[in-house]
mmCIF file of C-alpha atoms in Angstrom:
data_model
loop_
_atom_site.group_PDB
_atom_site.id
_atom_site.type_symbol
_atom_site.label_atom_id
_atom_site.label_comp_id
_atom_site.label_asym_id
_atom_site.label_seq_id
_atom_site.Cartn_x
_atom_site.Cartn_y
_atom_site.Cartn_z
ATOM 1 C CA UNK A 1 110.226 -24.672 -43.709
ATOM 2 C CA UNK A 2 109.078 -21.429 -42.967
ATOM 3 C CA UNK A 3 106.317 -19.977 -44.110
ATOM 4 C CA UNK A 4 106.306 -15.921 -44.476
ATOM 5 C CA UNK A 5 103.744 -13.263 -45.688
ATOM 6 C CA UNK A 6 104.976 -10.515 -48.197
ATOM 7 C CA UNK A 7 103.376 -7.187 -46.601
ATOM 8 C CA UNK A 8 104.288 -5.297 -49.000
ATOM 9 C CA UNK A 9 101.668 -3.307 -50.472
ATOM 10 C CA UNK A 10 100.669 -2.124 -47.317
ATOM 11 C CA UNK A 11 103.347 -1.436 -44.682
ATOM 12 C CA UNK A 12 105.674 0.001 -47.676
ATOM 13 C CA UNK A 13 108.392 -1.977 -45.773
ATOM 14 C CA UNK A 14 111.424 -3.533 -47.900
ATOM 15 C CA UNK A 15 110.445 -7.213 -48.007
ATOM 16 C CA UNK A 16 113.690 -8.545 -45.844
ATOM 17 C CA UNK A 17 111.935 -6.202 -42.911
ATOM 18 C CA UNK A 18 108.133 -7.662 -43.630
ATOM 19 C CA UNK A 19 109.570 -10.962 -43.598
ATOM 20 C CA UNK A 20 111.189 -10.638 -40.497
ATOM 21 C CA UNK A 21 108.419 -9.273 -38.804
ATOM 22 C CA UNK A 22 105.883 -11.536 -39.790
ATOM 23 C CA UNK A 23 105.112 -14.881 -40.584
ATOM 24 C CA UNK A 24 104.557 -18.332 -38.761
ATOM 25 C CA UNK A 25 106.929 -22.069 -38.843
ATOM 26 C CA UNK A 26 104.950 -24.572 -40.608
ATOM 27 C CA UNK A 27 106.310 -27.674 -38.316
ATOM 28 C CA UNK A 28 110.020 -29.205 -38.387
ATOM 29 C CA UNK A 29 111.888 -31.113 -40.922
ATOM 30 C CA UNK A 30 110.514 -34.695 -39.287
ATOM 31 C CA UNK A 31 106.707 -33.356 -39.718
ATOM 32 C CA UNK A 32 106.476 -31.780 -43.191
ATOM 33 C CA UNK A 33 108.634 -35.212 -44.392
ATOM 34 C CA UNK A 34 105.932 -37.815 -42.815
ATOM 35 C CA UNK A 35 103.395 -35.506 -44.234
ATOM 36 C CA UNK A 36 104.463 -35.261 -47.882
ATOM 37 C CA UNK A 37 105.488 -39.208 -47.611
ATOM 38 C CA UNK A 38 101.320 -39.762 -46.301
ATOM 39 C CA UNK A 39 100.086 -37.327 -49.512
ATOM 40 C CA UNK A 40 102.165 -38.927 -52.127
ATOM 41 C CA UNK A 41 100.743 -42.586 -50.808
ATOM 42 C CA UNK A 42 97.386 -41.183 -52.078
ATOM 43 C CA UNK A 43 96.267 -41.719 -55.501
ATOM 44 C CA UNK A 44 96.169 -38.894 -58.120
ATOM 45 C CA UNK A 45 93.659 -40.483 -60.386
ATOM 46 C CA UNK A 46 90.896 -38.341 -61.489
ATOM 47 C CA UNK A 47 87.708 -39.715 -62.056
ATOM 48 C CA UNK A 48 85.765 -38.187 -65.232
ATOM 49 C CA UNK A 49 86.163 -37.470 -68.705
ATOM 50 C CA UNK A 50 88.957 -35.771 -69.798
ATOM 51 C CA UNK A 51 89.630 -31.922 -69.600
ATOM 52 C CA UNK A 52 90.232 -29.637 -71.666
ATOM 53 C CA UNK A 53 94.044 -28.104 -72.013
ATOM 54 C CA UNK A 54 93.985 -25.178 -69.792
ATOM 55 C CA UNK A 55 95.821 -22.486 -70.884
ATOM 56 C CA UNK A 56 98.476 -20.097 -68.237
ATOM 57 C CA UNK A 57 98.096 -16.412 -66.784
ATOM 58 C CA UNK A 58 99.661 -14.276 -65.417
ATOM 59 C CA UNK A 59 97.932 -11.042 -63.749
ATOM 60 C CA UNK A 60 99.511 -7.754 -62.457
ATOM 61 C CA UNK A 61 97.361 -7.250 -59.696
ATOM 62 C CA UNK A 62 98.610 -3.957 -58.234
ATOM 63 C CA UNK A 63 96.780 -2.114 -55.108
ATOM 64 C CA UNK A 64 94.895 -4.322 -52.983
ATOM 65 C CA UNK A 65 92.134 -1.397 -53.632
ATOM 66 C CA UNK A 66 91.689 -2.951 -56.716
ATOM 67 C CA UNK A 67 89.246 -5.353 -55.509
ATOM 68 C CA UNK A 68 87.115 -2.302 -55.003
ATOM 69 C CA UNK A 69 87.546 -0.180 -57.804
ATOM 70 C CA UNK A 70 85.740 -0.212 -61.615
ATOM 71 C CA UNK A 71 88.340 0.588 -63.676
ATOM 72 C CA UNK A 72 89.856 -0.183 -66.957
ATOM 73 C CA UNK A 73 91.835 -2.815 -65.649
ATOM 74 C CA UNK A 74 89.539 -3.987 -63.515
ATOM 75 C CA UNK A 75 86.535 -4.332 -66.151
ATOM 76 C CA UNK A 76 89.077 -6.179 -68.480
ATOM 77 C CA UNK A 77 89.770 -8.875 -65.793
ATOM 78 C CA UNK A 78 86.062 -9.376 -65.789
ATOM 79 C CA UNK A 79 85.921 -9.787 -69.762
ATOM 80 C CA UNK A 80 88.886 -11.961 -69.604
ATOM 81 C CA UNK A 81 87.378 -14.251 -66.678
ATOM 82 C CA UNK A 82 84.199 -14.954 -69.488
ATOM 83 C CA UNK A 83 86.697 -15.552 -72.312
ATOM 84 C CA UNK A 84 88.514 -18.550 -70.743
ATOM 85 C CA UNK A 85 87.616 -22.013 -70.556
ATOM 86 C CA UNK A 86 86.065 -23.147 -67.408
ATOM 87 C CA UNK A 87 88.837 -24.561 -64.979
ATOM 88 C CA UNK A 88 88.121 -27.954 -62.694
ATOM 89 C CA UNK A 89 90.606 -25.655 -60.556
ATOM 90 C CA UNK A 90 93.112 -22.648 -60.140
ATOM 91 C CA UNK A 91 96.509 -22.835 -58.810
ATOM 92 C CA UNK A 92 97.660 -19.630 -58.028
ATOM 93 C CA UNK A 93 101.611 -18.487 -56.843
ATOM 94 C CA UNK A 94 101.017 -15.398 -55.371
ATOM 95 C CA UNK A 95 104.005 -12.588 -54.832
ATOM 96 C CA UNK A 96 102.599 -12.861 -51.291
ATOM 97 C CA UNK A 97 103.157 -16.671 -50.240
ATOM 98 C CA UNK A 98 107.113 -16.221 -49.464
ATOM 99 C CA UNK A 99 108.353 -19.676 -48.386
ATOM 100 C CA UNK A 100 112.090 -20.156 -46.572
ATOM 101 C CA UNK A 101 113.811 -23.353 -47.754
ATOM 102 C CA UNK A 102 111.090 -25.545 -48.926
ATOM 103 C CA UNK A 103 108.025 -25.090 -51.366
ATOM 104 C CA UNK A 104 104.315 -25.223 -49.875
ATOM 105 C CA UNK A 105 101.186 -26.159 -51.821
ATOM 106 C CA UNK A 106 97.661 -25.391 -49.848
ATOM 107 C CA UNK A 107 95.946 -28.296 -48.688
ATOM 108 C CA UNK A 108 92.496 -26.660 -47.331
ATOM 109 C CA UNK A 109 89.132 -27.877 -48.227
ATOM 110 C CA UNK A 110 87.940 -24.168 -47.549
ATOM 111 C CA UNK A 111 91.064 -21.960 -47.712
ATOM 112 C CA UNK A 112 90.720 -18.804 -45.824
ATOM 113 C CA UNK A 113 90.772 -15.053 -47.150
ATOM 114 C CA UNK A 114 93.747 -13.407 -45.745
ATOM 115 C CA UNK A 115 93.785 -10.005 -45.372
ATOM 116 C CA UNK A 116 97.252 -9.502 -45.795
ATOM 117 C CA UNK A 117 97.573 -5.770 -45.365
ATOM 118 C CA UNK A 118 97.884 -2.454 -43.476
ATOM 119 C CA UNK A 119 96.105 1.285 -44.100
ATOM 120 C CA UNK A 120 93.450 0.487 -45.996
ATOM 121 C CA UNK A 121 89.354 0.778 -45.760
ATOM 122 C CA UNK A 122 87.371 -1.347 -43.552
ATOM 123 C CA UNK A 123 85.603 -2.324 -46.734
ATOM 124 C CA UNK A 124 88.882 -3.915 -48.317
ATOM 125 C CA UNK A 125 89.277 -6.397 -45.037
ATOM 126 C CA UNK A 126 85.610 -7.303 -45.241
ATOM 127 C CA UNK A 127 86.126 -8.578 -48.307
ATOM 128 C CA UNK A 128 85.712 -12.525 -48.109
ATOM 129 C CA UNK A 129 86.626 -14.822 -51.265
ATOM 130 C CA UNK A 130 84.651 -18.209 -50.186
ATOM 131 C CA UNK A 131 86.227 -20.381 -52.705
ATOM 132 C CA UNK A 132 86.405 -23.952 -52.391
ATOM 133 C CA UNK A 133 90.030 -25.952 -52.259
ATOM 134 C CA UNK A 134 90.945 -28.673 -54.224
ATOM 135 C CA UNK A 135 93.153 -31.252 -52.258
ATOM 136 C CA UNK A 136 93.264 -33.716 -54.381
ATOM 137 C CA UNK A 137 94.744 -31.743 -56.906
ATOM 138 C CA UNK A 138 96.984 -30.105 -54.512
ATOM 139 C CA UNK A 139 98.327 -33.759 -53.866
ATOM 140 C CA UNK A 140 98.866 -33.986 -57.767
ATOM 141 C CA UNK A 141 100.923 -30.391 -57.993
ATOM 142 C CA UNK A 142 102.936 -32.620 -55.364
ATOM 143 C CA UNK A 143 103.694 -35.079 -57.519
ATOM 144 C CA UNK A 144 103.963 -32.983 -60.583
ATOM 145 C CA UNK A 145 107.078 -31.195 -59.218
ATOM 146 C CA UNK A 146 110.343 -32.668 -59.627
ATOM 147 C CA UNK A 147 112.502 -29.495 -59.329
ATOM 148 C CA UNK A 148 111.784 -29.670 -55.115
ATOM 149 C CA UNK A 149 109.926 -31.302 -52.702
ATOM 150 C CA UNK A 150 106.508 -29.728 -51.900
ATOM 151 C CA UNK A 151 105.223 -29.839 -48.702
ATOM 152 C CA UNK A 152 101.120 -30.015 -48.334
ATOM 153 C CA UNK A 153 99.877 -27.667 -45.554
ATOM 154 C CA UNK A 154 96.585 -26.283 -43.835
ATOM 155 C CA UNK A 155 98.273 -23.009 -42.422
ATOM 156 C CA UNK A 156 97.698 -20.546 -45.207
ATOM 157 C CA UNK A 157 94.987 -19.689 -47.284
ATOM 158 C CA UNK A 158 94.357 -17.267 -50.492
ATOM 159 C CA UNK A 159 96.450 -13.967 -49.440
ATOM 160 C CA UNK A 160 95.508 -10.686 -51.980
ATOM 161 C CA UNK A 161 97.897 -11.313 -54.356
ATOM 162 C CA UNK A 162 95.109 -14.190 -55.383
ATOM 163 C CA UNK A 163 91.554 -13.429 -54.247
ATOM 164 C CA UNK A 164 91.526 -9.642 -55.290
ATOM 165 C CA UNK A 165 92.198 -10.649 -59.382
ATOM 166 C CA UNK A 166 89.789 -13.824 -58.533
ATOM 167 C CA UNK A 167 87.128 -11.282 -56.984
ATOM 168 C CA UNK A 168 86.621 -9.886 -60.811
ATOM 169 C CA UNK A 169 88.325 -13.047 -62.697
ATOM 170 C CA UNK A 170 85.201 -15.293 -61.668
ATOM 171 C CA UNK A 171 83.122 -13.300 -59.052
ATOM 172 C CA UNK A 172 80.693 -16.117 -57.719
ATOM 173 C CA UNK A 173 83.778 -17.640 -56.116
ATOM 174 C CA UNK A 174 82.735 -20.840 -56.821
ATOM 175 C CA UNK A 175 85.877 -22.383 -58.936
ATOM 176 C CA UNK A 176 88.166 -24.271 -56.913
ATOM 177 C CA UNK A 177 91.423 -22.075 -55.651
ATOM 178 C CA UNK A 178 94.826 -23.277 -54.062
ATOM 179 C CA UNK A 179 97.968 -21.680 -53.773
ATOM 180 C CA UNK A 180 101.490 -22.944 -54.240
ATOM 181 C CA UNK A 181 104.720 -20.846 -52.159
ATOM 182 C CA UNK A 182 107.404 -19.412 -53.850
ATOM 183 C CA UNK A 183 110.702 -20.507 -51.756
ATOM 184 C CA UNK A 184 112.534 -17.539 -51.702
ATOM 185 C CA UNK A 185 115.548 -19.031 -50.963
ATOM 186 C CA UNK A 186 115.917 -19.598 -54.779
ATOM 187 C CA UNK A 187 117.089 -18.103 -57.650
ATOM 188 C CA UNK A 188 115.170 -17.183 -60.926
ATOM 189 C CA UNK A 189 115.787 -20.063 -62.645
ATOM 190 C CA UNK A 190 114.327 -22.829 -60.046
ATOM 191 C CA UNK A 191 111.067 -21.152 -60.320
ATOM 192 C CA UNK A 192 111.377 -20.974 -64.541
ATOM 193 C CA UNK A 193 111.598 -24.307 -63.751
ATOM 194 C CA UNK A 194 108.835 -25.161 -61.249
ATOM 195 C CA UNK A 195 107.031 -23.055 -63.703
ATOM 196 C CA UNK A 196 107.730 -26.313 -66.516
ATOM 197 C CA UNK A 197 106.668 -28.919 -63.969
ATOM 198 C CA UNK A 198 103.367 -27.151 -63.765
ATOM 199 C CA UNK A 199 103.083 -27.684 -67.288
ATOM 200 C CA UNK A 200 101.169 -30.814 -66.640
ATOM 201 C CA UNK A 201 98.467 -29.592 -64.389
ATOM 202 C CA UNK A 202 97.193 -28.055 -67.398
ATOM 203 C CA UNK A 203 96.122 -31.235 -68.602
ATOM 204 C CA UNK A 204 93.541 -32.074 -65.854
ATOM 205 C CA UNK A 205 92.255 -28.789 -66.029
ATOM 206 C CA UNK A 206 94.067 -26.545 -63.413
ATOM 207 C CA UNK A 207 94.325 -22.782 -64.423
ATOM 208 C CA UNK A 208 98.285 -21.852 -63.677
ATOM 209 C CA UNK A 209 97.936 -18.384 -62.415
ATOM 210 C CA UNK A 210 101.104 -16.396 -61.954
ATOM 211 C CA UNK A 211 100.196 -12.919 -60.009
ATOM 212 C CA UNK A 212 102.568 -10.491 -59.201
ATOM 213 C CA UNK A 213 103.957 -7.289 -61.122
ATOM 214 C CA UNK A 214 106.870 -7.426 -63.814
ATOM 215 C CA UNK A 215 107.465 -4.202 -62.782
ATOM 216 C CA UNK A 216 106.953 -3.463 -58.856
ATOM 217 C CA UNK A 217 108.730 -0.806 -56.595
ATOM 218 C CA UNK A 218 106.811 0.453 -54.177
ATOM 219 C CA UNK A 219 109.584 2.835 -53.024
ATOM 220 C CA UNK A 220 109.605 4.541 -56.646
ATOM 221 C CA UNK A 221 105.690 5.099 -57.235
ATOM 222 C CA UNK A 222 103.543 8.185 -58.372
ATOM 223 C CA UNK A 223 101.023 8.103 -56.122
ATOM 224 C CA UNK A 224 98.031 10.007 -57.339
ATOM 225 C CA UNK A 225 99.463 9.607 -60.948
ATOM 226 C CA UNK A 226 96.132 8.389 -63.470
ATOM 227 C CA UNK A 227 96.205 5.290 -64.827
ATOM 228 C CA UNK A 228 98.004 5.346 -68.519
ATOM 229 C CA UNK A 229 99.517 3.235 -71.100
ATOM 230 C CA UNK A 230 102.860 4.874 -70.214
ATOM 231 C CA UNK A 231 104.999 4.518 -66.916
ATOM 232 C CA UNK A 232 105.492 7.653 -65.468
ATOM 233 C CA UNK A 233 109.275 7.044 -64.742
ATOM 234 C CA UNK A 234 111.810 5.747 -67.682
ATOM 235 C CA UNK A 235 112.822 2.731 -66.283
ATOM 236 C CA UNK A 236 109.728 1.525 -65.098
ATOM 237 C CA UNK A 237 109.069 1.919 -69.112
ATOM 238 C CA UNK A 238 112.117 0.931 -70.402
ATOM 239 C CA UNK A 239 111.718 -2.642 -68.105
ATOM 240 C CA UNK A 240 108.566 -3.319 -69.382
ATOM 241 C CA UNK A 241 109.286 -2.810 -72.890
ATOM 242 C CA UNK A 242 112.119 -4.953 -72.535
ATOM 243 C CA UNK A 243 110.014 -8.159 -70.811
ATOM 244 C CA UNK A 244 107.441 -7.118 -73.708
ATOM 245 C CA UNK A 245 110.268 -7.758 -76.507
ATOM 246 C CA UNK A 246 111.395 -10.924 -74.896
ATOM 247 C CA UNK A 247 107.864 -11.986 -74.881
ATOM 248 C CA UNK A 248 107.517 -11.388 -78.168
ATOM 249 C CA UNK A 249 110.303 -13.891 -79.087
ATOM 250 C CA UNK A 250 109.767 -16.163 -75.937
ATOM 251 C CA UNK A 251 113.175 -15.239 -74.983
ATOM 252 C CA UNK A 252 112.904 -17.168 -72.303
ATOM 253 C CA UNK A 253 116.204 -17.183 -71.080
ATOM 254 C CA UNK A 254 116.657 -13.423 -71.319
ATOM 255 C CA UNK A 255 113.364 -13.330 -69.104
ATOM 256 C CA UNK A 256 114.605 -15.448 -66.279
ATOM 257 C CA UNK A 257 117.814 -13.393 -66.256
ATOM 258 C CA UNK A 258 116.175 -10.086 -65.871
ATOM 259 C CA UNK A 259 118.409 -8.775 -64.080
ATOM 260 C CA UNK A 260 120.558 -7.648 -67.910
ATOM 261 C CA UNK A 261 117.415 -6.051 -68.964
ATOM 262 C CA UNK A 262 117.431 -2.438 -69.331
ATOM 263 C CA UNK A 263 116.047 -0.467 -66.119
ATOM 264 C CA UNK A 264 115.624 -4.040 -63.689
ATOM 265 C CA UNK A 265 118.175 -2.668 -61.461
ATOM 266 C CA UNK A 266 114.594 -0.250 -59.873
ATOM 267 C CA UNK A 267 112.330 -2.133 -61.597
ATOM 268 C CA UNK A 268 113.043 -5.204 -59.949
ATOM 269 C CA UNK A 269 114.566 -3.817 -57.114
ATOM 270 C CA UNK A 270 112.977 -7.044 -54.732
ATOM 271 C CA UNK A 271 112.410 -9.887 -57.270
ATOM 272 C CA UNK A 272 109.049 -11.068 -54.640
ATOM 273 C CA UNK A 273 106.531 -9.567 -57.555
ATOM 274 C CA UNK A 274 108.450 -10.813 -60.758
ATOM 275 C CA UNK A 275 108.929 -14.583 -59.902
ATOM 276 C CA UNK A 276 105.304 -15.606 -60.174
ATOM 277 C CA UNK A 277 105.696 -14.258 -63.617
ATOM 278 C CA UNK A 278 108.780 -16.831 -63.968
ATOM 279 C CA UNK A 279 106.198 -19.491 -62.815
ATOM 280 C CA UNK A 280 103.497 -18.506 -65.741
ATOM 281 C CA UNK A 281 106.809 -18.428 -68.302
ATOM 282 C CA UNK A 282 107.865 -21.867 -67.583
ATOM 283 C CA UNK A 283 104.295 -23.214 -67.417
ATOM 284 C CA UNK A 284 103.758 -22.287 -71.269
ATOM 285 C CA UNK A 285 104.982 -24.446 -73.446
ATOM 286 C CA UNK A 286 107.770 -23.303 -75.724
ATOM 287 C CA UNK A 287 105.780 -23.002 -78.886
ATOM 288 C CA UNK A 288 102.755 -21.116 -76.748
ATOM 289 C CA UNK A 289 103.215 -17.266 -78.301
ATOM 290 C CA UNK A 290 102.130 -14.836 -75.267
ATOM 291 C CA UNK A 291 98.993 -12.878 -75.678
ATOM 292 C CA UNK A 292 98.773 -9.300 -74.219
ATOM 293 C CA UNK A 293 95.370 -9.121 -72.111
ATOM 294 C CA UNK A 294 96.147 -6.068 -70.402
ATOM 295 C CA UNK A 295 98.857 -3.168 -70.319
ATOM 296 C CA UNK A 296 99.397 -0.071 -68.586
ATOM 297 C CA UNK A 297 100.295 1.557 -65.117
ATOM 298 C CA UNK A 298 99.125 2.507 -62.198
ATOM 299 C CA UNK A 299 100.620 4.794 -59.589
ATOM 300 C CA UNK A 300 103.092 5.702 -61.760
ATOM 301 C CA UNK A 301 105.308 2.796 -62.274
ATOM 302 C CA UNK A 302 103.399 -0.384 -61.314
ATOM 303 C CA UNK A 303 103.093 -2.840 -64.671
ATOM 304 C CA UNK A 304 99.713 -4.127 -64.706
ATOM 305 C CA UNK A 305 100.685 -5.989 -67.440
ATOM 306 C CA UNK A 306 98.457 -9.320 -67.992
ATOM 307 C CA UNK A 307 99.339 -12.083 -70.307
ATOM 308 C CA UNK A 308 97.634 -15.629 -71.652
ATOM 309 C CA UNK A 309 99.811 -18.189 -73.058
ATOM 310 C CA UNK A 310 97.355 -21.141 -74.755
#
């Protein structure tokens, strides 16, 4: 399996060319085999009483320079982090933990902040997120998934598709964090369904934490636009209305087939942002109505739509 960091944001590169240019193996076939047969061995038995259900999220994080900024979206991510139930842990599928034929799931007792971009402040890469991991329940997201095998690894960390929402989400940092890949190799509809396996993290009080953008071209932004309610470009509007009217009915199938909605052609021109929204989708159960936490854009045509299901 190979392992690959989504760029992105910062090099404005198409993701085939930030995938080719960096990124690391994570071992051969042999190694990540002995080492998923040695985690599943352990046992996933939680000691404790019972937690609560957690509910699932899903954050359009944007700009890196987000984990800087006080804005409306930004102040809204640090209401919502009071207004949810204390998780025993998050897992978060990040837009920028691409994986090549296999899924990962971070394994670190103190997962690293990765700075995972280019041209910005000095202040944005001395940014450090010191959040715990949580192995053992990274061996139970192992288990929990049926759709794949998941492979437990050390070499990754929490990349800025994670720690810059967590930085205003729960600012002391001290809530467990691990990160599961999204295999790339894969269509929509294996992640809607990684998404359902999920489901039963939930119940031993993991936070399921899509983050990402629904709507997410970086070649087709506004730079310098203000942040609004309304996209500056019609079908950067037009998609998100569209995922907004699915939501509505939890048209999930319509969702995981984006690609018919009106305007996904540009919206969704790389589908890297939009799957960890597939991963929050599947997550909720079917009766779980979505709630709108946040809505709007920023340079232009980026959805920073956020959403709680639960």
């Amino acid at each position: 399996m190979t392992m690959k960091k989504n760029t992105s944001e910062g090099s404005r590169q198409p993701i085939s060319s930030a995938l080719g240019r960096r990124g690391f193996l994570m071992g051969s076939a042999v190694g990540a085999t002995a080492t998923l047969a040695s985690l599943c061995s352990l046992s996933h038995a939680a000691a404790g009483a019972p937690f609560q259900r957690m509910p699932v999220i899903f954050i359009g994080h944007g700009s890196p320079m987000n984990a800087l900024a006080d804005n409306a979206f930004t102040r809204r991510l640090s209401a919502w982090g009071r207004e949810l139930p204390r998780p025993a842990a998050i897992l978060s599928v990040s837009a920028h933990w691409l994986s090549r034929g296999a899924t990962g799931v971070g394994m670190q007792e103190r997962p690293k902040t990765i700075h995972d971009f280019g041209g910005f402040p000095q202040a944005l890469f001395d940014i450090e997120y010191p959040a715990p991991g949580h192995p053992a329940l990274a061996r139970d997201t192992i288990g929990a998934v049926r759709q794949a095998a998941v492979v437990g690894t050390q070499q990754w960390g929490l990349d800025h598709g994670t720690w810059t929402v967590l930085k205003h989400l729960y600012p002391k940092a001290d809530i467990p964090v691990f990160q599961l890949s999204i295999d790339y190799d894969k269509p929509a509809a294996f992640h809607y369904a990684i998404g359902r396996d999920l489901a039963a993290l939930r119940d031993k009080g993991v936070l399921v934490m899509g983050t990402g953008n629904v709507v997410h071209n970086l070649r087709a932004t506004d730079r310098g636009t203000p942040d609004g309610l309304m996209a500056s470009r019609p079908w950067a509007q037009s998609f998100d209305d569209a995922v907004k009217a699915a939501l509505a009915g939890r048209d999930d199938r319509a969702l995981v087939a984006y690609e018919k909605l009106e305007g996904a052609a540009t919206a969704v021109a790389m589908p890297d942002h939009y799957y960890p929204f597939l991963y929050a989708l599947g997550a909720a159960g079917a009766g779980e109505r979505a709630k709108t936490v946040y809505e709007g854009f920023q340079s232009g045509t980026l959805s920073m739509r956020c959403l709680q299901f639960g």
